[in-house]
Amino acid sequence: MTPGDGAVRSPPGGRRARTDRETRGTVVVALLANVVIAAAKVVAGTVAPSPALLAEAAHSVADSINEVFLLASLSRSRRRADARHPFGYGKERFFWSLLAAVGIFVTGGCFSFYQGLHTWLSPPSEPERFLAVYIVLVVALLAEGSSLARAVFQLRRQARAHGSPLMRQIRQPGDPTVRTVLAEDSTAVVGVLIAAGGVAGHQITGSPDWEAAAALAIGALLIAVAYRLGREAQSLLVGQAVDPRLQQRAHALLAGQEEIDTVTTLLTMRLGADSALLAARVDLREGLDSEEVEEVCVRIKQELREVCPAFDQVFLDIIDAGSAERARAHSLKEELDRVVAEQDDRGE
Protein backbone atom coordinates (compact mmCIF):
# COMPACT_ATOMS: atom_id res chain seq x y z
CA MET A 1 0.00 0.00 0.00
CA THR A 2 1.41 3.36 -0.99
CA PRO A 3 0.30 6.20 1.28
CA GLY A 4 0.94 8.90 -1.16
CA ASP A 5 3.49 11.47 -1.78
CA GLY A 6 2.23 14.28 0.29
CA ALA A 7 -1.10 13.91 2.02
CA VAL A 8 -4.00 15.64 0.37
CA ARG A 9 -4.91 18.79 2.24
CA SER A 10 -8.28 20.37 1.70
CA PRO A 11 -9.61 22.88 1.65
CA PRO A 12 -6.51 25.07 1.33
CA GLY A 13 -5.28 26.58 4.56
CA GLY A 14 -6.51 30.08 3.79
CA ARG A 15 -10.00 29.01 2.88
CA ARG A 16 -10.16 26.64 5.82
CA ALA A 17 -9.08 29.45 8.18
CA ARG A 18 -11.75 31.77 6.74
CA THR A 19 -14.40 29.08 7.20
CA ASP A 20 -13.30 28.60 10.81
CA ARG A 21 -13.43 32.33 11.49
CA GLU A 22 -16.92 32.54 10.04
CA THR A 23 -18.03 29.51 12.07
CA ARG A 24 -16.50 30.97 15.24
CA GLY A 25 -18.35 34.22 14.61
CA THR A 26 -21.64 32.33 14.21
CA VAL A 27 -21.08 30.47 17.48
CA VAL A 28 -20.05 33.65 19.34
CA VAL A 29 -23.19 35.48 18.16
CA ALA A 30 -25.31 32.56 19.34
CA LEU A 31 -23.46 32.44 22.69
CA LEU A 32 -23.90 36.15 23.41
CA ALA A 33 -27.57 36.02 22.46
CA ASN A 34 -28.20 33.00 24.68
CA VAL A 35 -26.34 34.39 27.71
CA VAL A 36 -28.35 37.63 27.66
CA ILE A 37 -31.62 35.84 26.97
CA ALA A 38 -31.00 33.21 29.67
CA ALA A 39 -30.41 35.91 32.29
CA ALA A 40 -33.57 37.78 31.27
CA LYS A 41 -35.66 34.61 31.28
CA VAL A 42 -34.40 33.53 34.70
CA VAL A 43 -35.15 36.92 36.27
CA ALA A 44 -38.53 37.39 34.60
CA GLY A 45 -39.54 33.76 35.05
CA THR A 46 -38.77 33.90 38.77
CA VAL A 47 -40.37 37.29 39.39
CA ALA A 48 -43.46 36.72 37.21
CA PRO A 49 -43.56 33.73 38.10
CA SER A 50 -43.89 31.81 34.80
CA PRO A 51 -43.23 28.04 34.50
CA ALA A 52 -43.06 28.22 30.71
CA LEU A 53 -40.50 31.03 30.85
CA LEU A 54 -38.39 29.11 33.38
CA ALA A 55 -38.43 26.11 31.05
CA GLU A 56 -37.21 28.38 28.27
CA ALA A 57 -34.55 29.76 30.62
CA ALA A 58 -33.20 26.23 31.08
CA HIS A 59 -33.22 25.90 27.31
CA SER A 60 -31.11 29.05 26.91
CA VAL A 61 -28.70 28.00 29.67
CA ALA A 62 -28.20 24.65 27.91
CA ASP A 63 -27.57 26.41 24.60
CA SER A 64 -25.03 28.76 26.24
CA ILE A 65 -23.08 25.84 27.69
CA ASN A 66 -23.18 24.06 24.34
CA GLU A 67 -21.80 27.07 22.50
CA VAL A 68 -18.81 27.03 24.87
CA PHE A 69 -18.31 23.36 23.93
CA LEU A 70 -18.49 24.22 20.24
CA LEU A 71 -15.96 27.05 20.60
CA ALA A 72 -13.59 24.62 22.31
CA SER A 73 -14.03 22.17 19.44
CA LEU A 74 -12.98 24.77 16.86
CA SER A 75 -9.53 25.27 18.36
CA ARG A 76 -8.92 21.70 19.52
CA SER A 77 -9.84 20.15 16.18
CA ARG A 78 -7.18 22.18 14.35
CA ARG A 79 -4.22 20.85 16.32
CA ARG A 80 -1.50 19.33 14.18
CA ALA A 81 -1.21 15.59 13.75
CA ASP A 82 1.31 13.91 16.04
CA ALA A 83 2.62 10.44 16.82
CA ARG A 84 -0.42 9.54 18.95
CA HIS A 85 -2.92 11.00 16.49
CA PRO A 86 -1.38 10.59 13.02
CA PHE A 87 -4.63 11.58 11.29
CA GLY A 88 -5.02 14.75 13.34
CA TYR A 89 -7.67 15.91 15.77
CA GLY A 90 -10.53 16.63 13.38
CA LYS A 91 -12.91 14.31 15.23
CA GLU A 92 -12.74 16.63 18.25
CA ARG A 93 -15.62 18.51 16.63
CA PHE A 94 -17.72 15.36 16.64
CA PHE A 95 -16.91 14.68 20.30
CA TRP A 96 -17.81 18.19 21.47
CA SER A 97 -20.98 18.10 19.38
CA LEU A 98 -21.91 14.92 21.23
CA LEU A 99 -21.36 16.73 24.54
CA ALA A 100 -23.56 19.55 23.28
CA ALA A 101 -26.33 17.05 22.56
CA VAL A 102 -25.98 15.63 26.07
CA GLY A 103 -26.15 19.17 27.46
CA ILE A 104 -29.38 19.87 25.58
CA PHE A 105 -30.87 16.65 26.94
CA VAL A 106 -29.83 17.05 30.58
CA THR A 107 -29.88 20.81 31.20
CA GLY A 108 -32.70 21.73 28.86
CA GLY A 109 -34.97 18.75 28.31
CA CYS A 110 -34.93 17.20 31.77
CA PHE A 111 -35.35 20.52 33.62
CA SER A 112 -38.21 21.53 31.33
CA PHE A 113 -39.96 18.25 32.08
CA TYR A 114 -39.41 18.78 35.79
CA GLN A 115 -40.78 22.33 35.57
CA GLY A 116 -43.87 21.18 33.71
CA LEU A 117 -44.64 18.33 36.11
CA HIS A 118 -43.97 20.51 39.15
CA THR A 119 -46.36 23.19 37.87
CA TRP A 120 -49.01 20.59 37.09
CA LEU A 121 -48.82 19.02 40.55
CA SER A 122 -48.17 22.26 42.51
CA PRO A 123 -49.67 25.24 40.66
CA PRO A 124 -48.15 28.63 41.62
CA SER A 125 -50.24 30.62 44.09
CA GLU A 126 -49.01 34.07 43.05
CA PRO A 127 -50.66 35.89 40.10
CA GLU A 128 -48.49 36.00 37.00
CA ARG A 129 -47.15 39.27 35.57
CA PHE A 130 -47.98 38.55 31.95
CA LEU A 131 -46.65 41.82 30.48
CA ALA A 132 -43.10 41.18 31.73
CA VAL A 133 -43.22 37.63 30.37
CA TYR A 134 -44.40 38.79 26.94
CA ILE A 135 -41.66 41.44 26.74
CA VAL A 136 -38.94 38.89 27.50
CA LEU A 137 -40.39 36.42 25.00
CA VAL A 138 -40.46 39.04 22.23
CA VAL A 139 -36.85 40.04 22.93
CA ALA A 140 -35.85 36.36 23.00
CA LEU A 141 -37.61 35.74 19.69
CA LEU A 142 -35.78 38.64 18.03
CA ALA A 143 -32.38 37.59 19.41
CA GLU A 144 -32.82 33.90 18.57
CA GLY A 145 -34.13 34.82 15.13
CA SER A 146 -31.05 36.95 14.44
CA SER A 147 -28.71 34.14 15.50
CA LEU A 148 -30.68 31.67 13.38
CA ALA A 149 -30.48 33.99 10.38
CA ARG A 150 -26.68 34.13 10.68
CA ALA A 151 -26.41 30.34 10.84
CA VAL A 152 -28.66 29.98 7.79
CA PHE A 153 -26.63 32.64 5.94
CA GLN A 154 -23.39 30.74 6.57
CA LEU A 155 -24.89 27.43 5.47
CA ARG A 156 -26.29 29.11 2.36
CA ARG A 157 -22.81 30.39 1.49
CA GLN A 158 -21.34 26.93 2.02
CA ALA A 159 -24.07 25.44 -0.17
CA ARG A 160 -23.25 27.89 -2.99
CA ALA A 161 -19.53 27.08 -2.64
CA HIS A 162 -20.29 23.36 -3.01
CA GLY A 163 -22.87 23.92 -5.74
CA SER A 164 -25.62 22.17 -3.76
CA PRO A 165 -29.08 23.19 -2.51
CA LEU A 166 -29.38 24.58 1.02
CA MET A 167 -31.34 21.60 2.36
CA ARG A 168 -28.73 19.19 1.06
CA GLN A 169 -26.00 21.25 2.75
CA ILE A 170 -27.94 21.15 6.03
CA ARG A 171 -28.24 17.36 5.82
CA GLN A 172 -24.55 16.89 5.04
CA PRO A 173 -22.72 15.50 8.09
CA GLY A 174 -19.55 17.50 7.39
CA ASP A 175 -19.13 20.27 9.96
CA PRO A 176 -21.47 19.61 12.91
CA THR A 177 -20.68 22.96 14.57
CA VAL A 178 -22.82 25.27 12.43
CA ARG A 179 -25.48 22.60 12.07
CA THR A 180 -25.66 22.28 15.86
CA VAL A 181 -26.09 26.05 16.19
CA LEU A 182 -28.77 25.91 13.50
CA ALA A 183 -30.60 23.14 15.37
CA GLU A 184 -30.31 25.00 18.69
CA ASP A 185 -31.55 28.31 17.27
CA SER A 186 -34.39 26.69 15.33
CA THR A 187 -35.46 24.84 18.46
CA ALA A 188 -35.15 28.05 20.49
CA VAL A 189 -37.48 29.95 18.12
CA VAL A 190 -40.03 27.13 18.26
CA GLY A 191 -39.62 26.94 22.04
CA VAL A 192 -40.33 30.65 22.46
CA LEU A 193 -43.49 30.29 20.39
CA ILE A 194 -44.60 27.29 22.48
CA ALA A 195 -43.94 29.24 25.68
CA ALA A 196 -45.89 32.22 24.34
CA GLY A 197 -48.81 29.92 23.54
CA GLY A 198 -48.73 28.50 27.06
CA VAL A 199 -48.64 31.95 28.65
CA ALA A 200 -51.49 33.15 26.44
CA GLY A 201 -53.54 30.08 27.36
CA HIS A 202 -52.87 30.75 31.05
CA GLN A 203 -53.89 34.39 30.70
CA ILE A 204 -57.10 33.58 28.81
CA THR A 205 -58.31 30.63 30.91
CA GLY A 206 -56.69 31.48 34.23
CA SER A 207 -55.29 27.92 34.43
CA PRO A 208 -51.51 27.42 34.83
CA ASP A 209 -51.93 23.98 33.27
CA TRP A 210 -51.38 25.65 29.91
CA GLU A 211 -47.88 26.71 30.95
CA ALA A 212 -47.23 23.29 32.45
CA ALA A 213 -48.16 21.74 29.10
CA ALA A 214 -45.91 24.24 27.30
CA ALA A 215 -42.98 23.34 29.56
CA LEU A 216 -43.54 19.63 28.88
CA ALA A 217 -43.73 20.30 25.14
CA ILE A 218 -40.47 22.27 25.26
CA GLY A 219 -38.84 19.41 27.16
CA ALA A 220 -40.03 16.87 24.59
CA LEU A 221 -38.77 19.08 21.76
CA LEU A 222 -35.33 19.44 23.35
CA ILE A 223 -35.00 15.71 24.01
CA ALA A 224 -35.93 14.93 20.38
CA VAL A 225 -33.34 17.41 19.07
CA ALA A 226 -30.69 16.13 21.50
CA TYR A 227 -31.33 12.55 20.37
CA ARG A 228 -30.98 13.50 16.70
CA LEU A 229 -27.75 15.46 17.25
CA GLY A 230 -26.36 12.72 19.49
CA ARG A 231 -27.01 10.02 16.91
CA GLU A 232 -25.28 12.05 14.20
CA ALA A 233 -22.24 12.72 16.40
CA GLN A 234 -22.08 9.06 17.42
CA SER A 235 -22.10 7.96 13.77
CA LEU A 236 -19.28 10.37 12.92
CA LEU A 237 -17.19 9.29 15.90
CA VAL A 238 -17.55 5.60 15.09
CA GLY A 239 -16.23 6.21 11.58
CA GLN A 240 -18.71 7.38 8.94
CA ALA A 241 -18.03 7.17 5.22
CA VAL A 242 -18.10 10.33 3.10
CA ASP A 243 -21.13 11.28 1.03
CA PRO A 244 -21.88 8.62 -1.64
CA ARG A 245 -21.65 11.27 -4.37
CA LEU A 246 -18.07 12.00 -3.37
CA GLN A 247 -17.33 8.27 -3.29
CA GLN A 248 -18.82 7.96 -6.77
CA ARG A 249 -16.70 10.84 -8.04
CA ALA A 250 -13.51 9.29 -6.64
CA HIS A 251 -14.42 5.86 -8.02
CA ALA A 252 -15.07 7.32 -11.47
CA LEU A 253 -11.71 9.09 -11.43
CA LEU A 254 -9.84 5.94 -10.44
CA ALA A 255 -11.73 3.68 -12.85
CA GLY A 256 -11.14 6.17 -15.67
CA GLN A 257 -7.35 5.96 -15.43
CA GLU A 258 -5.90 4.10 -18.39
CA GLU A 259 -3.36 2.37 -16.14
CA ILE A 260 -6.08 1.00 -13.79
CA ASP A 261 -7.86 -2.14 -14.91
CA THR A 262 -10.21 -2.62 -11.91
CA VAL A 263 -11.11 -0.77 -8.70
CA THR A 264 -11.92 -3.67 -6.38
CA THR A 265 -12.39 -1.79 -3.10
CA LEU A 266 -13.08 1.82 -2.17
CA LEU A 267 -13.12 2.69 1.54
CA THR A 268 -13.63 6.19 2.96
CA MET A 269 -13.96 7.70 6.43
CA ARG A 270 -14.50 11.22 7.71
CA LEU A 271 -11.53 12.46 9.72
CA GLY A 272 -12.96 15.88 10.58
CA ALA A 273 -15.23 18.65 9.47
CA ASP A 274 -13.54 19.06 6.10
CA SER A 275 -11.14 16.14 5.80
CA ALA A 276 -11.46 12.47 4.99
CA LEU A 277 -9.51 9.31 4.27
CA LEU A 278 -9.66 7.25 1.08
CA ALA A 279 -8.21 3.75 0.76
CA ALA A 280 -8.60 1.91 -2.54
CA ARG A 281 -7.45 -1.44 -3.88
CA VAL A 282 -6.76 -1.31 -7.60
CA ASP A 283 -5.53 -3.74 -10.21
CA LEU A 284 -3.16 -2.14 -12.72
CA ARG A 285 -2.90 -3.23 -16.30
CA GLU A 286 -0.01 -5.52 -17.19
CA GLY A 287 3.32 -4.27 -18.44
CA LEU A 288 4.08 -1.54 -15.86
CA ASP A 289 7.41 -1.69 -14.08
CA SER A 290 7.95 -0.53 -10.48
CA GLU A 291 9.06 2.96 -11.47
CA GLU A 292 6.00 3.45 -13.68
CA VAL A 293 3.74 2.21 -10.87
CA GLU A 294 5.18 4.86 -8.54
CA GLU A 295 4.69 7.59 -11.13
CA VAL A 296 1.12 6.47 -11.76
CA CYS A 297 0.32 6.55 -8.04
CA VAL A 298 1.73 10.05 -7.70
CA ARG A 299 -0.26 11.33 -10.68
CA ILE A 300 -3.50 9.70 -9.57
CA LYS A 301 -3.22 11.20 -6.11
CA GLN A 302 -2.57 14.61 -7.62
CA GLU A 303 -5.72 14.28 -9.72
CA LEU A 304 -7.69 13.17 -6.67
CA ARG A 305 -6.37 16.26 -4.87
CA GLU A 306 -7.80 18.45 -7.62
CA VAL A 307 -11.11 16.66 -8.23
CA CYS A 308 -11.92 15.47 -4.69
CA PRO A 309 -10.03 17.85 -2.37
CA ALA A 310 -11.84 16.59 0.73
CA PHE A 311 -9.50 13.59 0.99
CA ASP A 312 -6.62 14.51 3.30
CA GLN A 313 -5.23 10.99 3.30
CA VAL A 314 -5.12 8.76 0.20
CA PHE A 315 -3.87 5.17 0.17
CA LEU A 316 -3.65 3.00 -2.94
CA ASP A 317 -3.13 -0.75 -2.57
CA ILE A 318 -1.93 -2.39 -5.77
CA ILE A 319 -3.22 -5.96 -6.12
CA ASP A 320 -3.53 -8.68 -8.72
CA ALA A 321 -7.31 -9.06 -8.92
CA GLY A 322 -8.85 -12.48 -9.42
CA SER A 323 -12.37 -13.37 -10.47
CA ALA A 324 -13.73 -12.85 -6.93
CA GLU A 325 -12.23 -9.37 -6.68
CA ARG A 326 -13.58 -8.44 -10.12
CA ALA A 327 -17.06 -9.59 -9.14
CA ARG A 328 -16.80 -7.55 -5.94
CA ALA A 329 -15.72 -4.52 -7.98
CA HIS A 330 -18.83 -4.83 -10.16
CA SER A 331 -21.06 -5.12 -7.08
CA LEU A 332 -19.33 -2.10 -5.50
CA LYS A 333 -20.05 0.06 -8.54
CA GLU A 334 -23.70 -1.04 -8.75
CA GLU A 335 -24.30 -0.47 -5.04
CA LEU A 336 -22.71 2.98 -5.15
CA ASP A 337 -24.78 4.02 -8.16
CA ARG A 338 -27.95 2.71 -6.49
CA VAL A 339 -27.34 4.68 -3.28
CA VAL A 340 -26.65 7.91 -5.20
CA ALA A 341 -29.79 7.39 -7.33
CA GLU A 342 -31.87 6.91 -4.18
CA GLN A 343 -30.46 10.13 -2.71
CA ASP A 344 -31.33 12.00 -5.90
CA ASP A 345 -34.87 10.60 -5.82
CA ARG A 346 -35.25 11.85 -2.23
CA GLY A 347 -33.84 15.23 -3.19
CA GLU A 348 -30.93 14.93 -0.73
Coordinates of C-alpha atoms in Angstrom, one line a residue, residues 31-312:
L31 CA -23.5 32.4 22.7
L32 CA -23.9 36.2 23.4
A33 CA -27.6 36.0 22.5
N34 CA -28.2 33.0 24.7
V35 CA -26.3 34.4 27.7
V36 CA -28.4 37.6 27.7
I37 CA -31.6 35.8 27.0
A38 CA -31.0 33.2 29.7
A39 CA -30.4 35.9 32.3
A40 CA -33.6 37.8 31.3
K41 CA -35.7 34.6 31.3
V42 CA -34.4 33.5 34.7
V43 CA -35.1 36.9 36.3
A44 CA -38.5 37.4 34.6
G45 CA -39.5 33.8 35.0
T46 CA -38.8 33.9 38.8
V47 CA -40.4 37.3 39.4
A48 CA -43.5 36.7 37.2
P49 CA -43.6 33.7 38.1
S50 CA -43.9 31.8 34.8
P51 CA -43.2 28.0 34.5
A52 CA -43.1 28.2 30.7
L53 CA -40.5 31.0 30.8
L54 CA -38.4 29.1 33.4
A55 CA -38.4 26.1 31.0
E56 CA -37.2 28.4 28.3
A57 CA -34.5 29.8 30.6
A58 CA -33.2 26.2 31.1
H59 CA -33.2 25.9 27.3
S60 CA -31.1 29.1 26.9
V61 CA -28.7 28.0 29.7
A62 CA -28.2 24.6 27.9
D63 CA -27.6 26.4 24.6
S64 CA -25.0 28.8 26.2
I65 CA -23.1 25.8 27.7
N66 CA -23.2 24.1 24.3
E67 CA -21.8 27.1 22.5
V68 CA -18.8 27.0 24.9
F69 CA -18.3 23.4 23.9
L70 CA -18.5 24.2 20.2
L71 CA -16.0 27.1 20.6
A72 CA -13.6 24.6 22.3
S73 CA -14.0 22.2 19.4
L74 CA -13.0 24.8 16.9
S75 CA -9.5 25.3 18.4
R76 CA -8.9 21.7 19.5
S77 CA -9.8 20.2 16.2
R78 CA -7.2 22.2 14.3
R79 CA -4.2 20.9 16.3
R80 CA -1.5 19.3 14.2
A81 CA -1.2 15.6 13.8
D82 CA 1.3 13.9 16.0
A83 CA 2.6 10.4 16.8
R84 CA -0.4 9.5 18.9
H85 CA -2.9 11.0 16.5
P86 CA -1.4 10.6 13.0
F87 CA -4.6 11.6 11.3
G88 CA -5.0 14.8 13.3
Y89 CA -7.7 15.9 15.8
G90 CA -10.5 16.6 13.4
K91 CA -12.9 14.3 15.2
E92 CA -12.7 16.6 18.3
R93 CA -15.6 18.5 16.6
F94 CA -17.7 15.4 16.6
F95 CA -16.9 14.7 20.3
W96 CA -17.8 18.2 21.5
S97 CA -21.0 18.1 19.4
L98 CA -21.9 14.9 21.2
L99 CA -21.4 16.7 24.5
A100 CA -23.6 19.6 23.3
A101 CA -26.3 17.0 22.6
V102 CA -26.0 15.6 26.1
G103 CA -26.2 19.2 27.5
I104 CA -29.4 19.9 25.6
F105 CA -30.9 16.6 26.9
V106 CA -29.8 17.0 30.6
T107 CA -29.9 20.8 31.2
G108 CA -32.7 21.7 28.9
G109 CA -35.0 18.7 28.3
C110 CA -34.9 17.2 31.8
F111 CA -35.3 20.5 33.6
S112 CA -38.2 21.5 31.3
F113 CA -40.0 18.2 32.1
Y114 CA -39.4 18.8 35.8
Q115 CA -40.8 22.3 35.6
G116 CA -43.9 21.2 33.7
L117 CA -44.6 18.3 36.1
H118 CA -44.0 20.5 39.1
T119 CA -46.4 23.2 37.9
W120 CA -49.0 20.6 37.1
L121 CA -48.8 19.0 40.6
S122 CA -48.2 22.3 42.5
P123 CA -49.7 25.2 40.7
P124 CA -48.2 28.6 41.6
S125 CA -50.2 30.6 44.1
E126 CA -49.0 34.1 43.1
P127 CA -50.7 35.9 40.1
E128 CA -48.5 36.0 37.0
R129 CA -47.1 39.3 35.6
F130 CA -48.0 38.5 32.0
L131 CA -46.7 41.8 30.5
A132 CA -43.1 41.2 31.7
V133 CA -43.2 37.6 30.4
Y134 CA -44.4 38.8 26.9
I135 CA -41.7 41.4 26.7
V136 CA -38.9 38.9 27.5
L137 CA -40.4 36.4 25.0
V138 CA -40.5 39.0 22.2
V139 CA -36.8 40.0 22.9
A140 CA -35.8 36.4 23.0
L141 CA -37.6 35.7 19.7
L142 CA -35.8 38.6 18.0
A143 CA -32.4 37.6 19.4
E144 CA -32.8 33.9 18.6
G145 CA -34.1 34.8 15.1
S146 CA -31.1 37.0 14.4
S147 CA -28.7 34.1 15.5
L148 CA -30.7 31.7 13.4
A149 CA -30.5 34.0 10.4
R150 CA -26.7 34.1 10.7
A151 CA -26.4 30.3 10.8
V152 CA -28.7 30.0 7.8
F153 CA -26.6 32.6 5.9
Q154 CA -23.4 30.7 6.6
L155 CA -24.9 27.4 5.5
R156 CA -26.3 29.1 2.4
R157 CA -22.8 30.4 1.5
Q158 CA -21.3 26.9 2.0
A159 CA -24.1 25.4 -0.2
R160 CA -23.2 27.9 -3.0
A161 CA -19.5 27.1 -2.6
H162 CA -20.3 23.4 -3.0
G163 CA -22.9 23.9 -5.7
S164 CA -25.6 22.2 -3.8
P165 CA -29.1 23.2 -2.5
L166 CA -29.4 24.6 1.0
M167 CA -31.3 21.6 2.4
R168 CA -28.7 19.2 1.1
Q169 CA -26.0 21.2 2.7
I170 CA -27.9 21.1 6.0
R171 CA -28.2 17.4 5.8
Q172 CA -24.6 16.9 5.0
P173 CA -22.7 15.5 8.1
G174 CA -19.6 17.5 7.4
D175 CA -19.1 20.3 10.0
P176 CA -21.5 19.6 12.9
T177 CA -20.7 23.0 14.6
V178 CA -22.8 25.3 12.4
R179 CA -25.5 22.6 12.1
T180 CA -25.7 22.3 15.9
V181 CA -26.1 26.0 16.2
L182 CA -28.8 25.9 13.5
A183 CA -30.6 23.1 15.4
E184 CA -30.3 25.0 18.7
D185 CA -31.5 28.3 17.3
S186 CA -34.4 26.7 15.3
T187 CA -35.5 24.8 18.5
A188 CA -35.2 28.1 20.5
V189 CA -37.5 29.9 18.1
V190 CA -40.0 27.1 18.3
G191 CA -39.6 26.9 22.0
V192 CA -40.3 30.7 22.5
L193 CA -43.5 30.3 20.4
I194 CA -44.6 27.3 22.5
A195 CA -43.9 29.2 25.7
A196 CA -45.9 32.2 24.3
G197 CA -48.8 29.9 23.5
G198 CA -48.7 28.5 27.1
V199 CA -48.6 31.9 28.6
A200 CA -51.5 33.1 26.4
G201 CA -53.5 30.1 27.4
H202 CA -52.9 30.8 31.0
Q203 CA -53.9 34.4 30.7
I204 CA -57.1 33.6 28.8
T205 CA -58.3 30.6 30.9
G206 CA -56.7 31.5 34.2
S207 CA -55.3 27.9 34.4
P208 CA -51.5 27.4 34.8
D209 CA -51.9 24.0 33.3
W210 CA -51.4 25.6 29.9
E211 CA -47.9 26.7 30.9
A212 CA -47.2 23.3 32.4
A213 CA -48.2 21.7 29.1
A214 CA -45.9 24.2 27.3
A215 CA -43.0 23.3 29.6
L216 CA -43.5 19.6 28.9
A217 CA -43.7 20.3 25.1
I218 CA -40.5 22.3 25.3
G219 CA -38.8 19.4 27.2
A220 CA -40.0 16.9 24.6
L221 CA -38.8 19.1 21.8
L222 CA -35.3 19.4 23.3
I223 CA -35.0 15.7 24.0
A224 CA -35.9 14.9 20.4
V225 CA -33.3 17.4 19.1
A226 CA -30.7 16.1 21.5
Y227 CA -31.3 12.6 20.4
R228 CA -31.0 13.5 16.7
L229 CA -27.8 15.5 17.3
G230 CA -26.4 12.7 19.5
R231 CA -27.0 10.0 16.9
E232 CA -25.3 12.0 14.2
A233 CA -22.2 12.7 16.4
Q234 CA -22.1 9.1 17.4
S235 CA -22.1 8.0 13.8
L236 CA -19.3 10.4 12.9
L237 CA -17.2 9.3 15.9
V238 CA -17.6 5.6 15.1
G239 CA -16.2 6.2 11.6
Q240 CA -18.7 7.4 8.9
A241 CA -18.0 7.2 5.2
V242 CA -18.1 10.3 3.1
D243 CA -21.1 11.3 1.0
P244 CA -21.9 8.6 -1.6
R245 CA -21.6 11.3 -4.4
L246 CA -18.1 12.0 -3.4
Q247 CA -17.3 8.3 -3.3
Q248 CA -18.8 8.0 -6.8
R249 CA -16.7 10.8 -8.0
A250 CA -13.5 9.3 -6.6
H251 CA -14.4 5.9 -8.0
A252 CA -15.1 7.3 -11.5
L253 CA -11.7 9.1 -11.4
L254 CA -9.8 5.9 -10.4
A255 CA -11.7 3.7 -12.9
G256 CA -11.1 6.2 -15.7
Q257 CA -7.4 6.0 -15.4
E258 CA -5.9 4.1 -18.4
E259 CA -3.4 2.4 -16.1
I260 CA -6.1 1.0 -13.8
D261 CA -7.9 -2.1 -14.9
T262 CA -10.2 -2.6 -11.9
V263 CA -11.1 -0.8 -8.7
T264 CA -11.9 -3.7 -6.4
T265 CA -12.4 -1.8 -3.1
L266 CA -13.1 1.8 -2.2
L267 CA -13.1 2.7 1.5
T268 CA -13.6 6.2 3.0
M269 CA -14.0 7.7 6.4
R270 CA -14.5 11.2 7.7
L271 CA -11.5 12.5 9.7
G272 CA -13.0 15.9 10.6
A273 CA -15.2 18.7 9.5
D274 CA -13.5 19.1 6.1
S275 CA -11.1 16.1 5.8
A276 CA -11.5 12.5 5.0
L277 CA -9.5 9.3 4.3
L278 CA -9.7 7.3 1.1
A279 CA -8.2 3.7 0.8
A280 CA -8.6 1.9 -2.5
R281 CA -7.5 -1.4 -3.9
V282 CA -6.8 -1.3 -7.6
D283 CA -5.5 -3.7 -10.2
L284 CA -3.2 -2.1 -12.7
R285 CA -2.9 -3.2 -16.3
E286 CA 0.0 -5.5 -17.2
G287 CA 3.3 -4.3 -18.4
L288 CA 4.1 -1.5 -15.9
D289 CA 7.4 -1.7 -14.1
S290 CA 8.0 -0.5 -10.5
E291 CA 9.1 3.0 -11.5
E292 CA 6.0 3.5 -13.7
V293 CA 3.7 2.2 -10.9
E294 CA 5.2 4.9 -8.5
E295 CA 4.7 7.6 -11.1
V296 CA 1.1 6.5 -11.8
C297 CA 0.3 6.6 -8.0
V298 CA 1.7 10.1 -7.7
R299 CA -0.3 11.3 -10.7
I300 CA -3.5 9.7 -9.6
K301 CA -3.2 11.2 -6.1
Q302 CA -2.6 14.6 -7.6
E303 CA -5.7 14.3 -9.7
L304 CA -7.7 13.2 -6.7
R305 CA -6.4 16.3 -4.9
E306 CA -7.8 18.4 -7.6
V307 CA -11.1 16.7 -8.2
C308 CA -11.9 15.5 -4.7
P309 CA -10.0 17.9 -2.4
A310 CA -11.8 16.6 0.7
F311 CA -9.5 13.6 1.0
D312 CA -6.6 14.5 3.3

